[in-house]
């Protein structure tokens, strides 16, 4: 992002020195590259550091929290270490950095199930400054080119009974049940031994609880198994399932959630 | 005013310079290497290390039968004269040299194990990920970062027998591979951004050839022994020796 801005800046400077001059003054005067006065570091320290750590390494005072699931299972969730540069809730393929809009969304909605609060009162300008600051914790943002955003168009047959039937078979064939359980209750044969990439115990989602982290829209579910949740055991099925099959699977999982 | 214009000019120069520097950092340049040097050597263990046997635990009855209950980890394959197999020796941050090998890297899920256990991949080629079992596997590949941390690169589901997925090799360094469905499965791949990387053979020997003369940083990595980095100077047309002894 920085780089693009700088390049554009350079082209301008060639066109006309006076413009460059004005921009230089603007850039040095502003606190961030978006031309606003919001201070990302300050906003971060006030709102985020308590969990994500002053250094972004997840070593804040409240770095984890334990919930009890509907099934009685305990889930301990750790706040994210931004120095890793790993994100779960992306609209980009597995292994990619998230899109800027993914981050904006997470900050607005929070992740209620993971005790991350929503920050609706942060203005759009402040949000951009905050995101820029969060990105500064990992060199990934400087080094990598952005990935394409996966767009979703939900067909009108999602939720119809024939689609639910097809989805049921796909849930079996794709072995979702090995982690998420035959009945979608999160009690598959692999469920007990799952760990995330950082060694913490992971609990696969219990569909019957319906308490999703990303969001409850059909598109959110579609995106979850399309992109995978990096860092957790939840893999990407983008290369394994065609788009229609993925929507059938959405139909079935909506049913599992009683929707 | 003149002063300001000058300042702006200097600033614009600085801006051009930083973006350029970033680009340079990324790119490996292929040149004709004539009269290059080489590095040969042997990686040894200070003493014999027992190779651990690892346990297989699964709740799926069909897997108990198919995967077995334990396996030889092959973490320490050490020859009678203490040569260590499967050590990665790689030059770091090489800016120019011979052409990158054009070779895809195959990761096979076979009999509830990854095959191979340790290997070398070269950036720009593909990972070819295969499932040779009639079982669900997922290939969770990530870069090993400092302090035992891991960064996901791909986590791909392979639910079907004979499924093959192709993915670009975009990242460099030591990567670990896990299957979340079978926690005992493990493998490592070193992805190199230059052609100058080698893996030791059964007797712990390796060779890296056609290196432009110069001083390099070299990484020596092993799953069990860990890693060391050191400097080495390669002279034109000469073979430089690099031996190392790991102790536990």
Short mmCIF file of C-alpha atoms in Angstrom, two decimals, chain B:
data_model
loop_
_atom_site.label_atom_id
_atom_site.label_comp_id
_atom_site.label_asym_id
_atom_site.label_seq_id
_atom_site.Cartn_x
_atom_site.Cartn_y
_atom_site.Cartn_z
CA UNK B 1 11.70 29.14 -2.55
CA UNK B 2 14.87 27.82 -4.21
CA UNK B 3 15.75 26.02 -1.03
CA UNK B 4 12.35 24.38 -0.89
CA UNK B 5 12.57 23.18 -4.47
CA UNK B 6 15.93 21.72 -3.69
CA UNK B 7 14.51 20.01 -0.61
CA UNK B 8 11.68 18.58 -2.68
CA UNK B 9 14.13 17.27 -5.23
CA UNK B 10 16.25 15.60 -2.58
CA UNK B 11 13.12 14.14 -1.06
CA UNK B 12 11.90 12.77 -4.36
CA UNK B 13 15.30 11.17 -4.91
CA UNK B 14 15.03 9.55 -1.52
CA UNK B 15 11.56 8.23 -2.33
CA UNK B 16 12.70 6.71 -5.62
CA UNK B 17 15.64 5.18 -3.85
CA UNK B 18 13.66 3.39 -1.15
CA UNK B 19 11.15 1.82 -3.52
CA UNK B 20 14.02 0.67 -5.71
CA UNK B 21 15.84 -0.87 -2.79
CA UNK B 22 12.76 -2.90 -1.94
CA UNK B 23 12.54 -4.30 -5.40
CA UNK B 24 16.20 -5.25 -5.45
CA UNK B 25 15.81 -7.15 -2.22
CA UNK B 26 13.35 -9.46 -3.89
CA UNK B 27 14.99 -10.28 -7.15
CA UNK B 28 17.51 -13.01 -7.91
CA UNK B 29 19.42 -12.30 -11.08
CA UNK B 30 20.54 -15.08 -13.41
CA UNK B 31 24.03 -14.58 -14.83
CA UNK B 32 26.54 -16.72 -16.71
CA UNK B 33 28.66 -18.29 -14.01
CA UNK B 34 32.08 -19.02 -15.47
CA UNK B 35 34.80 -20.41 -13.27
CA UNK B 36 32.47 -20.60 -10.29
CA UNK B 37 33.52 -22.12 -7.00
CA UNK B 38 31.92 -24.91 -5.02
CA UNK B 39 31.25 -25.89 -1.44
CA UNK B 40 31.52 -29.49 -0.34
CA UNK B 41 31.46 -30.99 3.08
CA UNK B 42 30.12 -33.44 5.59
CA UNK B 43 27.66 -32.79 8.37
CA UNK B 44 28.23 -35.03 11.34
CA UNK B 45 26.82 -35.77 14.75
CA UNK B 46 29.16 -35.61 17.77
CA UNK B 47 27.83 -38.98 18.86
CA UNK B 48 25.18 -41.49 17.88
CA UNK B 49 21.62 -40.34 18.67
CA UNK B 50 18.77 -42.81 19.01
CA UNK B 51 16.06 -42.33 16.45
CA UNK B 52 12.76 -42.02 18.31
CA UNK B 53 9.80 -44.24 17.56
CA UNK B 54 6.59 -42.23 17.28
CA UNK B 55 3.08 -43.28 18.25
CA UNK B 56 -0.01 -43.23 16.11
CA UNK B 57 -3.25 -42.53 17.91
CA UNK B 58 -6.54 -42.31 16.08
CA UNK B 59 -10.19 -42.80 16.94
CA UNK B 60 -11.11 -44.01 13.45
CA UNK B 61 -11.10 -47.84 13.36
CA UNK B 62 -10.19 -48.04 9.65
CA UNK B 63 -7.14 -45.88 10.30
CA UNK B 64 -5.87 -48.02 13.17
CA UNK B 65 -5.55 -50.85 10.71
CA UNK B 66 -4.28 -48.86 7.74
CA UNK B 67 -1.84 -46.52 9.50
CA UNK B 68 -0.53 -48.88 12.19
CA UNK B 69 0.20 -47.94 15.78
CA UNK B 70 3.77 -46.66 15.65
CA UNK B 71 6.56 -45.82 13.24
CA UNK B 72 10.28 -45.10 13.09
CA UNK B 73 10.54 -41.30 12.99
CA UNK B 74 13.70 -41.21 10.81
CA UNK B 75 14.55 -37.95 12.53
CA UNK B 76 18.14 -39.08 13.13
CA UNK B 77 19.50 -41.04 10.20
CA UNK B 78 23.16 -41.29 11.15
CA UNK B 79 25.77 -43.35 9.30
CA UNK B 80 28.35 -45.57 11.10
CA UNK B 81 30.97 -42.79 10.81
CA UNK B 82 28.39 -40.28 12.18
CA UNK B 83 27.33 -38.54 8.93
CA UNK B 84 23.84 -37.06 9.27
CA UNK B 85 21.30 -37.46 6.49
CA UNK B 86 18.60 -34.88 5.60
CA UNK B 87 20.51 -31.78 6.64
CA UNK B 88 19.74 -28.67 4.59
CA UNK B 89 22.76 -26.59 3.61
CA UNK B 90 21.77 -23.38 1.85
CA UNK B 91 23.37 -20.09 0.91
CA UNK B 92 21.29 -17.14 2.06
CA UNK B 93 20.50 -13.86 0.29
CA UNK B 94 22.32 -14.76 -2.90
CA UNK B 95 21.82 -11.90 -5.35
CA UNK B 96 23.02 -13.52 -8.56
CA UNK B 97 24.20 -16.80 -10.02
CA UNK B 98 23.18 -19.75 -12.18
CA UNK B 99 19.61 -20.39 -13.30
CA UNK B 100 17.02 -21.62 -10.82
CA UNK B 101 16.17 -25.31 -11.23
CA UNK B 102 12.83 -25.86 -12.92
CA UNK B 103 11.41 -28.62 -10.84
CA UNK B 104 8.15 -29.01 -9.01
CA UNK B 105 8.19 -30.29 -5.45
CA UNK B 106 6.00 -33.30 -4.76
CA UNK B 107 4.44 -33.76 -1.34
CA UNK B 108 2.84 -37.18 -1.20
CA UNK B 109 0.42 -38.33 1.51
CA UNK B 110 1.25 -42.00 1.59
CA UNK B 111 0.30 -44.60 4.19
CA UNK B 112 -0.43 -41.89 6.76
CA UNK B 113 2.99 -40.27 6.29
CA UNK B 114 4.36 -37.46 4.18
CA UNK B 115 6.83 -38.45 1.52
CA UNK B 116 9.55 -37.15 1.45
CA UNK B 117 10.30 -36.29 5.07
CA UNK B 118 12.78 -33.52 4.17
CA UNK B 119 13.37 -31.91 0.79
CA UNK B 120 14.44 -28.88 -1.20
CA UNK B 121 12.07 -26.76 -3.22
CA UNK B 122 12.93 -23.81 -5.43
CA UNK B 123 10.82 -20.67 -5.51
CA UNK B 124 8.80 -20.06 -8.63
CA UNK B 125 8.05 -23.75 -9.19
CA UNK B 126 4.99 -25.55 -7.81
CA UNK B 127 4.18 -27.68 -4.84
CA UNK B 128 2.41 -30.75 -6.20
CA UNK B 129 0.39 -32.16 -3.33
CA UNK B 130 -0.92 -35.70 -3.71
CA UNK B 131 -3.18 -37.90 -1.66
CA UNK B 132 -2.31 -41.56 -2.23
CA UNK B 133 -4.53 -42.81 0.60
CA UNK B 134 -8.25 -43.49 0.64
CA UNK B 135 -8.41 -41.20 3.69
CA UNK B 136 -8.97 -37.53 4.36
CA UNK B 137 -5.70 -35.65 4.60
CA UNK B 138 -5.01 -31.96 4.78
CA UNK B 139 -1.69 -30.39 3.98
CA UNK B 140 -0.99 -27.54 6.37
CA UNK B 141 2.25 -25.95 5.23
CA UNK B 142 3.81 -22.98 6.98
CA UNK B 143 7.05 -21.06 7.41
CA UNK B 144 8.93 -21.62 10.64
CA UNK B 145 9.56 -18.21 12.15
CA UNK B 146 11.84 -17.22 15.01
CA UNK B 147 10.85 -18.41 18.46
CA UNK B 148 9.05 -21.55 17.28
CA UNK B 149 6.27 -19.54 15.64
CA UNK B 150 4.63 -20.60 12.42
CA UNK B 151 3.08 -18.69 9.53
CA UNK B 152 0.52 -20.49 7.37
CA UNK B 153 1.32 -20.65 3.67
CA UNK B 154 -1.30 -23.17 2.54
CA UNK B 155 -3.80 -25.31 4.39
CA UNK B 156 -5.44 -27.50 1.79
CA UNK B 157 -8.04 -30.23 2.12
CA UNK B 158 -7.39 -33.44 0.20
CA UNK B 159 -10.47 -35.52 0.97
CA UNK B 160 -10.14 -37.96 -1.93
CA UNK B 161 -7.85 -40.77 -3.04
CA UNK B 162 -5.53 -39.73 -5.89
CA UNK B 163 -6.32 -36.07 -5.50
CA UNK B 164 -3.55 -33.80 -6.79
CA UNK B 165 -3.30 -30.06 -6.11
CA UNK B 166 -0.75 -27.66 -7.57
CA UNK B 167 0.27 -24.52 -5.71
CA UNK B 168 2.93 -21.92 -6.50
CA UNK B 169 6.03 -21.90 -4.31
CA UNK B 170 5.95 -18.27 -3.21
CA UNK B 171 7.72 -18.25 0.13
CA UNK B 172 11.26 -19.06 1.20
CA UNK B 173 12.89 -20.67 4.20
CA UNK B 174 12.25 -23.73 6.34
CA UNK B 175 8.62 -24.80 6.10
CA UNK B 176 6.98 -27.44 8.23
CA UNK B 177 4.14 -29.55 6.92
CA UNK B 178 1.41 -30.99 9.12
CA UNK B 179 -1.81 -32.86 8.58
CA UNK B 180 -4.35 -31.66 11.12
CA UNK B 181 -6.36 -34.85 10.72
CA UNK B 182 -3.31 -37.01 11.56
CA UNK B 183 -1.23 -35.15 14.13
CA UNK B 184 1.72 -37.55 13.91
CA UNK B 185 2.32 -36.74 10.23
CA UNK B 186 5.17 -34.30 9.67
CA UNK B 187 7.58 -33.17 6.98
CA UNK B 188 9.87 -30.27 6.19
CA UNK B 189 10.71 -28.49 3.00
CA UNK B 190 13.37 -25.85 2.54
CA UNK B 191 12.29 -23.42 -0.12
CA UNK B 192 15.21 -21.61 -1.64
CA UNK B 193 15.20 -18.34 -3.55
CA UNK B 194 18.50 -19.26 -5.17
CA UNK B 195 19.70 -22.51 -6.74
CA UNK B 196 22.41 -22.81 -4.09
CA UNK B 197 20.93 -25.29 -1.63
CA UNK B 198 21.68 -28.94 -0.97
CA UNK B 199 20.55 -31.84 1.19
CA UNK B 200 23.01 -34.24 2.80
CA UNK B 201 23.02 -37.86 1.65
CA UNK B 202 23.23 -41.10 3.68
CA UNK B 203 26.83 -40.38 4.65
CA UNK B 204 26.17 -36.73 5.57
CA UNK B 205 27.83 -35.36 2.43
CA UNK B 206 26.65 -32.50 0.25
CA UNK B 207 27.87 -30.39 -2.64
CA UNK B 208 26.85 -26.97 -3.98
CA UNK B 209 28.37 -25.99 -7.34
CA UNK B 210 28.82 -23.09 -9.77
CA UNK B 211 28.82 -20.40 -7.11
CA UNK B 212 30.05 -16.93 -8.10
CA UNK B 213 33.11 -16.04 -5.99
CA UNK B 214 32.24 -14.08 -2.88
CA UNK B 215 31.40 -14.24 0.79
CA UNK B 216 28.07 -15.80 1.74
CA UNK B 217 25.96 -16.53 4.74
CA UNK B 218 25.14 -20.21 4.95
CA UNK B 219 22.36 -21.99 6.82
CA UNK B 220 22.79 -25.51 8.16
CA UNK B 221 19.45 -26.91 9.33
CA UNK B 222 18.30 -30.24 10.73
CA UNK B 223 14.94 -31.25 12.17
CA UNK B 224 16.36 -32.59 15.42
CA UNK B 225 19.67 -30.77 15.85
CA UNK B 226 18.36 -27.33 14.97
CA UNK B 227 20.15 -24.72 12.91
CA UNK B 228 23.39 -22.79 12.71
CA UNK B 229 24.37 -19.94 10.43
CA UNK B 230 27.89 -19.02 9.47
CA UNK B 231 29.90 -17.17 6.87
CA UNK B 232 31.84 -18.77 4.09
CA UNK B 233 34.07 -17.39 1.35
CA UNK B 234 34.01 -19.05 -2.03
CA UNK B 235 36.90 -18.50 -4.42
CA UNK B 236 36.67 -18.70 -8.20
CA UNK B 237 37.29 -22.19 -9.56
CA UNK B 238 38.03 -23.61 -6.12
CA UNK B 239 36.28 -26.09 -3.86
CA UNK B 240 35.74 -24.76 -0.36
CA UNK B 241 35.15 -27.23 2.44
CA UNK B 242 32.36 -26.73 4.92
CA UNK B 243 32.10 -29.36 7.65
CA UNK B 244 29.97 -29.10 10.71
CA UNK B 245 29.39 -31.30 13.72
CA UNK B 246 26.10 -31.11 15.55
CA UNK B 247 25.81 -32.09 19.18
CA UNK B 248 22.63 -32.51 21.12
#
